[in-house]
Coordinates of C-alpha atoms in Angstrom, one line a residue:
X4 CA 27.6 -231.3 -233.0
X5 CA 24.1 -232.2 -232.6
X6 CA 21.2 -230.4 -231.2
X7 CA 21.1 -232.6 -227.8
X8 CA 25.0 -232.6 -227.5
X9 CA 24.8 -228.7 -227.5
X10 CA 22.1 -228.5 -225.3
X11 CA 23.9 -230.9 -222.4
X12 CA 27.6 -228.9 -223.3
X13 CA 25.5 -225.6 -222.6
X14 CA 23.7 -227.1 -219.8
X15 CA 27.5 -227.9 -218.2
X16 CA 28.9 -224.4 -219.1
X17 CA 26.4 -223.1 -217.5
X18 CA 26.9 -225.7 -213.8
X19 CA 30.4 -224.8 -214.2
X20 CA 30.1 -221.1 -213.9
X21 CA 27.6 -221.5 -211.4
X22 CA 30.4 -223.5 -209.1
X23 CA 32.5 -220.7 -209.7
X24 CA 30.0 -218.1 -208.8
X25 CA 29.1 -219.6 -206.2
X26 CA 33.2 -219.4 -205.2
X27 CA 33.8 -215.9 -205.9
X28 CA 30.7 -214.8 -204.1
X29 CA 31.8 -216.3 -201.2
X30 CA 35.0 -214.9 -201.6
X31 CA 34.4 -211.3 -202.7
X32 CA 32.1 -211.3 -199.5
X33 CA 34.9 -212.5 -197.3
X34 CA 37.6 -209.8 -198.9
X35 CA 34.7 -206.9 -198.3
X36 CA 34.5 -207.5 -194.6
X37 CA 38.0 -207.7 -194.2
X38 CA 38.3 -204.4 -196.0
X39 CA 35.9 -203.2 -193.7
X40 CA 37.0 -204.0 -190.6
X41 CA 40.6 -204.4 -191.1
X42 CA 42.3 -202.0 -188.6
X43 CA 45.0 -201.8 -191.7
X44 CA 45.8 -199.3 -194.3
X45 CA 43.5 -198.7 -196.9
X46 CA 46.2 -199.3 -199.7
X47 CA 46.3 -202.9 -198.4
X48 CA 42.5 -202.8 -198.3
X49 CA 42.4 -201.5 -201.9
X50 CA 45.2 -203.9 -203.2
X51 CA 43.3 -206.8 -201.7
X52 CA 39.6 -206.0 -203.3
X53 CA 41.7 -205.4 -207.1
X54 CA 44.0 -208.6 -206.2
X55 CA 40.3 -210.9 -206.1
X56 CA 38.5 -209.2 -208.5
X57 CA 41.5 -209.4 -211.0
X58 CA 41.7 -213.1 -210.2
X59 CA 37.7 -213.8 -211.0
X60 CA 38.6 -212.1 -214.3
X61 CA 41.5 -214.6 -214.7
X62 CA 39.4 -217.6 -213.7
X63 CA 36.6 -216.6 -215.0
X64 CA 38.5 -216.5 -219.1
X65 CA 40.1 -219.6 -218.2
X66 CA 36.9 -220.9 -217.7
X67 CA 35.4 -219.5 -220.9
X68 CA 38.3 -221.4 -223.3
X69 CA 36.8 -224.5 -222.9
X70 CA 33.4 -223.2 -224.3
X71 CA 34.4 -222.4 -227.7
X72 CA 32.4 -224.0 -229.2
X73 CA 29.2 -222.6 -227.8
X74 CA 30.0 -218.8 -227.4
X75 CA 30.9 -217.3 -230.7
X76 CA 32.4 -214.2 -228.7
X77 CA 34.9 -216.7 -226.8
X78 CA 36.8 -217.9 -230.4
X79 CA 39.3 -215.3 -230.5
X80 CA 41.4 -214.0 -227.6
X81 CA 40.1 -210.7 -227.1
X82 CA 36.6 -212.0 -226.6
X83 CA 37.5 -214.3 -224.1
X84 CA 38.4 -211.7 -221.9
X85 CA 35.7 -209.5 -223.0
X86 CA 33.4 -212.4 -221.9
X87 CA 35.2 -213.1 -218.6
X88 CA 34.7 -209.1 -217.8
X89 CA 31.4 -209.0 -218.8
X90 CA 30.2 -212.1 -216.7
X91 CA 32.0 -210.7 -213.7
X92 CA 30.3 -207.2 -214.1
X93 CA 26.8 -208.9 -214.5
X94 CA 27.1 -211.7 -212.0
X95 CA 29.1 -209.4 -209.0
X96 CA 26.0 -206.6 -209.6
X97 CA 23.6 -209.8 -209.3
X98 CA 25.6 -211.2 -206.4
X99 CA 25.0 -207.8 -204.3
X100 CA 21.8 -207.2 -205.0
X101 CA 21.3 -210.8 -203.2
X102 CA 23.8 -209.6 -200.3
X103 CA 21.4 -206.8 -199.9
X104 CA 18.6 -209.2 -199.9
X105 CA 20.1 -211.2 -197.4
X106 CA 21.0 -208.8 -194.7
X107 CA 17.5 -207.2 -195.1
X108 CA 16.0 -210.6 -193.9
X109 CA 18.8 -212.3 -191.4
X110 CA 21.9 -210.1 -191.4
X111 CA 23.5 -212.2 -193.7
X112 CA 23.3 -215.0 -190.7
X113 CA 23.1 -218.0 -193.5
X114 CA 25.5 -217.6 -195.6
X115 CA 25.1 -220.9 -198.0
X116 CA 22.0 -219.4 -199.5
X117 CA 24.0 -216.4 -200.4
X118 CA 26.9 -218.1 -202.3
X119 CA 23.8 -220.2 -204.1
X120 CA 22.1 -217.0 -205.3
X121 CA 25.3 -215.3 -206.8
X122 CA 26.2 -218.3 -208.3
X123 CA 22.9 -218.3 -209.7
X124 CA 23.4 -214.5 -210.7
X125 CA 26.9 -215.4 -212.6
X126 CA 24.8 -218.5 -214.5
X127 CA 22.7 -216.1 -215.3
X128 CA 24.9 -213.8 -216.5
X129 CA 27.0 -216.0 -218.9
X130 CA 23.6 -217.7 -220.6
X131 CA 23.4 -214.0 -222.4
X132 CA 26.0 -214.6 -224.0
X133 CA 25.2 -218.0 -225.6
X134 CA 23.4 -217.8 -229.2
X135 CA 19.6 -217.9 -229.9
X136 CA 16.8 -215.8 -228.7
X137 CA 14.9 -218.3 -226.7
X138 CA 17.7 -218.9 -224.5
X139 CA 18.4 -215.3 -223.8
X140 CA 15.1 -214.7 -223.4
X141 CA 14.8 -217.2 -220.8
X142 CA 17.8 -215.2 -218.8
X143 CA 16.1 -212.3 -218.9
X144 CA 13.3 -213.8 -217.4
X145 CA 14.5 -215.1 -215.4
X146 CA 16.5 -212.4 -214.0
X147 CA 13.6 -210.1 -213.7
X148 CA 11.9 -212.6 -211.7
X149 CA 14.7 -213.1 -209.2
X150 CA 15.1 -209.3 -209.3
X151 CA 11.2 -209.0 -208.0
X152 CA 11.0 -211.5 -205.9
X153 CA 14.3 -210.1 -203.9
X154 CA 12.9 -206.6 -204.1
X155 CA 9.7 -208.2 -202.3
X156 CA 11.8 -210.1 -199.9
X157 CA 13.5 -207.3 -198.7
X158 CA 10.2 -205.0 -199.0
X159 CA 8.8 -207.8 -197.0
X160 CA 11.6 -208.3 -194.0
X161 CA 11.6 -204.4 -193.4
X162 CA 8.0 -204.5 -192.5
X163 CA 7.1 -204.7 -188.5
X164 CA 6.2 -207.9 -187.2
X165 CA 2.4 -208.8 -186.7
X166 CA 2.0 -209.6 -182.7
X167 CA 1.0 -213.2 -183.0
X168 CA 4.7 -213.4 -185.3
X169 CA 6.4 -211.4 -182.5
X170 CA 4.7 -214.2 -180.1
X171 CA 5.6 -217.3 -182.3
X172 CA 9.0 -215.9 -183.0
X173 CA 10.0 -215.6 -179.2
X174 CA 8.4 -218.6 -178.6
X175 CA 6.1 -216.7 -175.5
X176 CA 3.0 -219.0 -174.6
X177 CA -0.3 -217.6 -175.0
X178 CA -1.4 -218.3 -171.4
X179 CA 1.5 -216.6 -169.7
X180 CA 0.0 -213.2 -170.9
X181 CA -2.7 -212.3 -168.8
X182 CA -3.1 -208.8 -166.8
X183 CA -5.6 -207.4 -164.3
X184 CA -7.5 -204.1 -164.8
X185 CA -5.7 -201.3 -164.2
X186 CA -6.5 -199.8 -160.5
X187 CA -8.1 -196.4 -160.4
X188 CA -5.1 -194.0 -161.6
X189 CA -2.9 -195.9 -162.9
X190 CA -2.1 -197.0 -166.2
X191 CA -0.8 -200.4 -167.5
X192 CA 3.0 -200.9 -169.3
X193 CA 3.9 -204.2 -170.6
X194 CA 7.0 -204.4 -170.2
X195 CA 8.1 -207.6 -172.2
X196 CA 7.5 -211.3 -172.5
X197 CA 9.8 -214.7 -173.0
X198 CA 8.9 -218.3 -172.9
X199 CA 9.6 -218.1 -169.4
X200 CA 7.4 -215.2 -168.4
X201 CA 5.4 -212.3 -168.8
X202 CA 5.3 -208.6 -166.8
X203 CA 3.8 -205.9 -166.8
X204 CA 3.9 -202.5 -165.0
X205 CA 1.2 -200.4 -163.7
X206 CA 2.3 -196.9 -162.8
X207 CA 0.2 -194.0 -161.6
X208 CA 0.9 -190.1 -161.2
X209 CA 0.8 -190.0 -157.2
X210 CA 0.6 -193.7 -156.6
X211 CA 3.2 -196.5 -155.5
X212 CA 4.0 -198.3 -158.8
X213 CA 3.8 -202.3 -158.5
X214 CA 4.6 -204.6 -160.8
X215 CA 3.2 -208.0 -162.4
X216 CA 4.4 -211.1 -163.4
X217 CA 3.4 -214.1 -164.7
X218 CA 5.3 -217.4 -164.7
X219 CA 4.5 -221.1 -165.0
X220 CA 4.2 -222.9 -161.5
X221 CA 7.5 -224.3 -160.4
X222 CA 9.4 -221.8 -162.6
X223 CA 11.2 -219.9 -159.3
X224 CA 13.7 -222.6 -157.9
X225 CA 14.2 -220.5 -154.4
X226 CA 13.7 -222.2 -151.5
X227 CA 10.7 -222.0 -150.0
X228 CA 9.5 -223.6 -146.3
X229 CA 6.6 -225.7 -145.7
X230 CA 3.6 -222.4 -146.5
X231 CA 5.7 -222.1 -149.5
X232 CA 7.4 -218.9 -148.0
X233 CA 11.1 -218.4 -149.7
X234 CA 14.0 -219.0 -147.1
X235 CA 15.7 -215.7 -146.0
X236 CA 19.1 -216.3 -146.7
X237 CA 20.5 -212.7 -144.9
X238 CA 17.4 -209.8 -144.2
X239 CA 14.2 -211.1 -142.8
X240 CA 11.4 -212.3 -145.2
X241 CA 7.6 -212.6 -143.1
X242 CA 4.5 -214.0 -145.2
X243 CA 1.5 -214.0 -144.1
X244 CA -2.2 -215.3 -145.8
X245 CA -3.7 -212.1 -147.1
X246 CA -7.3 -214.2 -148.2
X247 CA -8.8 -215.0 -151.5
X248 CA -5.7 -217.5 -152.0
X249 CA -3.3 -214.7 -152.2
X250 CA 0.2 -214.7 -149.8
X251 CA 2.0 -211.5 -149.2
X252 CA 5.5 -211.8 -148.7
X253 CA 7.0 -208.9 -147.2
X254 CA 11.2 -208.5 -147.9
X255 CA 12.8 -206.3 -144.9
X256 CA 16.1 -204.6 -144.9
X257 CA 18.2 -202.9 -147.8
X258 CA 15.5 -203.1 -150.3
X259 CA 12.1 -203.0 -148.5
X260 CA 9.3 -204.3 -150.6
X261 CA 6.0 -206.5 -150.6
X262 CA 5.1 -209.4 -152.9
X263 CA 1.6 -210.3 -153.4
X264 CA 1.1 -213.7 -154.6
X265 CA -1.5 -215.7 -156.5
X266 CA -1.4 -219.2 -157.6
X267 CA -3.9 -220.6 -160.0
X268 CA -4.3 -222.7 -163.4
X269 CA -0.8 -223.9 -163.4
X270 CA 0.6 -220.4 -163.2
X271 CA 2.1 -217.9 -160.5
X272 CA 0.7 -214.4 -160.8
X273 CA 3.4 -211.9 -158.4
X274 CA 2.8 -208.5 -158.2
X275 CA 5.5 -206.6 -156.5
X276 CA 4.8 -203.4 -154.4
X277 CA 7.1 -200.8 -153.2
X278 CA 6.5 -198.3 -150.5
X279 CA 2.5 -197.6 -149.9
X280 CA -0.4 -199.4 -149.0
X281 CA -1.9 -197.9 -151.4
X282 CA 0.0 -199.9 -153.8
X283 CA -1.0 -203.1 -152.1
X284 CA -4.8 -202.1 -152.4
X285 CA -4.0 -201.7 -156.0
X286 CA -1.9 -204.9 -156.1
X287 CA -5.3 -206.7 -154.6
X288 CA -7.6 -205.1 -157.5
X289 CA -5.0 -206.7 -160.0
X290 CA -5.2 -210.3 -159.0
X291 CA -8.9 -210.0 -158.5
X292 CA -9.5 -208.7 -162.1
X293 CA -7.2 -211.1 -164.1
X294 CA -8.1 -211.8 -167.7
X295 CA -6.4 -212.7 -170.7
X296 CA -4.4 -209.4 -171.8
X297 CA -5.5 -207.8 -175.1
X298 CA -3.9 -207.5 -178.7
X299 CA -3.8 -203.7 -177.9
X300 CA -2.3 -203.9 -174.2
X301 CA 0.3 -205.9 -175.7
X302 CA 0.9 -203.6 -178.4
X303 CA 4.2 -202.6 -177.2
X304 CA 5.6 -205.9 -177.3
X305 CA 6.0 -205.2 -180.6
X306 CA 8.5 -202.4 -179.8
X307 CA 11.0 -205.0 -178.1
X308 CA 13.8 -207.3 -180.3
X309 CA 12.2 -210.2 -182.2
X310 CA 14.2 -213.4 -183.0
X311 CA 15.2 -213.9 -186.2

């Protein structure tokens, strides 16, 4: 056998056990959660996880009988299986270090990339065993750098979110998160943000709380009449033009509460007050203070769930 032939007949071991990594990872994983959450017995649990793992073994030695040729270890009958066992140990050690990896970063949400790395952990594994330093050098290497690079990943993914990724990642527009300066006692809350809004509370020891949010124009598909008041459809709803463009809309019956309303630059800025007229004093100082909110007032959006 030449040199080039036993470089392509490696180079196909190699695929080949790759394929089948890539099968048993995904299979393995499959038998775990199943053992898992199976509402079972644990025998069956335990029978199952042996049943696969003895199979991989199996598979894994048939495998290894048509590489004779290129494994010294695989030429006699013993070796084969020694080789199948040792594969499997180094591969399904490879293949969970990647499952940790994985549900570090999306919960194991995309699976394919998963089978790909433990079949890439199993390849791995069964080039140790072929002959010649350069080659099993190259392994190593290459294991070390997946090892790193996984460790990172996962270092990486358990780190908190900066809040322009939060903002990206939730797919929140800039100009929806705007606030007014906090009245005399009282302090501002943001309370969360989406692509189709932003709010924010502003709550004070011995004052009314009231409540701002921000949503593109057109956003709120209620009814409204001709002065853009909403249509009652039950208690009473009276609006009135409280100056400076602003509309209060006052909401009588079960739940008794006041909206002051701004439109401007495309957006709708409501800040809802309930109980004194305190809080619509402090509802008027909002609107007429609005400015783009701060990296630090928006500080705890970082606290809420970011997509993945």
């Amino acid at each position: 056998m030449t040199q080039r032939e036993a470089r392509e007949r490696a180079i196909g071991h190699l695929a080949a056990v790759w394929l089948i990594g890539c099968a048993l990872t995904h299979v393995q994983l499959q038998a775990v959660l199943i053992a898992l959450f199976t509402d079972g017995p644990g025998l069956f649990s335990v029978v199952m996880v042996g049943g696969v793992v003895v199979g991989a073994v199996v598979v894994l030695a048939w495998l290894g009988s048509a590489a004779r040729t290129l494994v010294p270890l695989l030429r006699r009958e013993r070796g084969r299986w020694v080789w199948a066992a040792g594969v499997y140990t180094l591969g399904t050690v490879g293949a969970f270090g990647a499952a940790v990896v994985r549900f570090e970063i999306d919960h194991l949400e995309n699976g394919l990339l998963l089978y790909l790395a433990g079949g890439t952990c199993y390849a791995l594994a069964a080039a140790f065993f072929l002959p010649g330093l350069r080659i099993r050098t190259g392994a190593l290497g290459a294991a070390t750098v997946l090892t790193v690079g996984g460790m990172y990943a996962a270092w990486a993914a358990g780190q908190p979110p900066t809040l322009d990724e939060w903002i990206t990642a939730n797919g929140v527009d800039r100009s929806l998160l705007r606030v007014g300066d906090p009245p005399p006692g009282y302090a501002l809350n943001v309370m969360g943000a989406s692509e189709d809004g932003f709010g924010a509370d502003y709550e004070g020891q011995d004052s009314a709380r009231v409540h701002l949010h921000v949503a593109p124009a057109g956003h709120d598909t209620r009814r409204v009449d001709a002065r853009g008041c909403p249509v009652p459809f039950g208690d009473p709803i009276r609006c009135a033009d409280d100056g400076g463009g602003r509309q209060l809309v006052t909401f009588a019956g079960s739940y008794e509460h006041q909206e002051l309303r701004l439109r401007r630059d495309a957006l709708v800025y409501t800040v809802t007050v309930e109980g004194s007229r305190t809080g619509l004093s402090a509802a008027r100082h909002i609107l007429s203070t609005l400015r783009p909110a701060t990296d630090t007032e928006l500080a705890g959006l970082l606290e809420l769930p970011m997509r993945r």
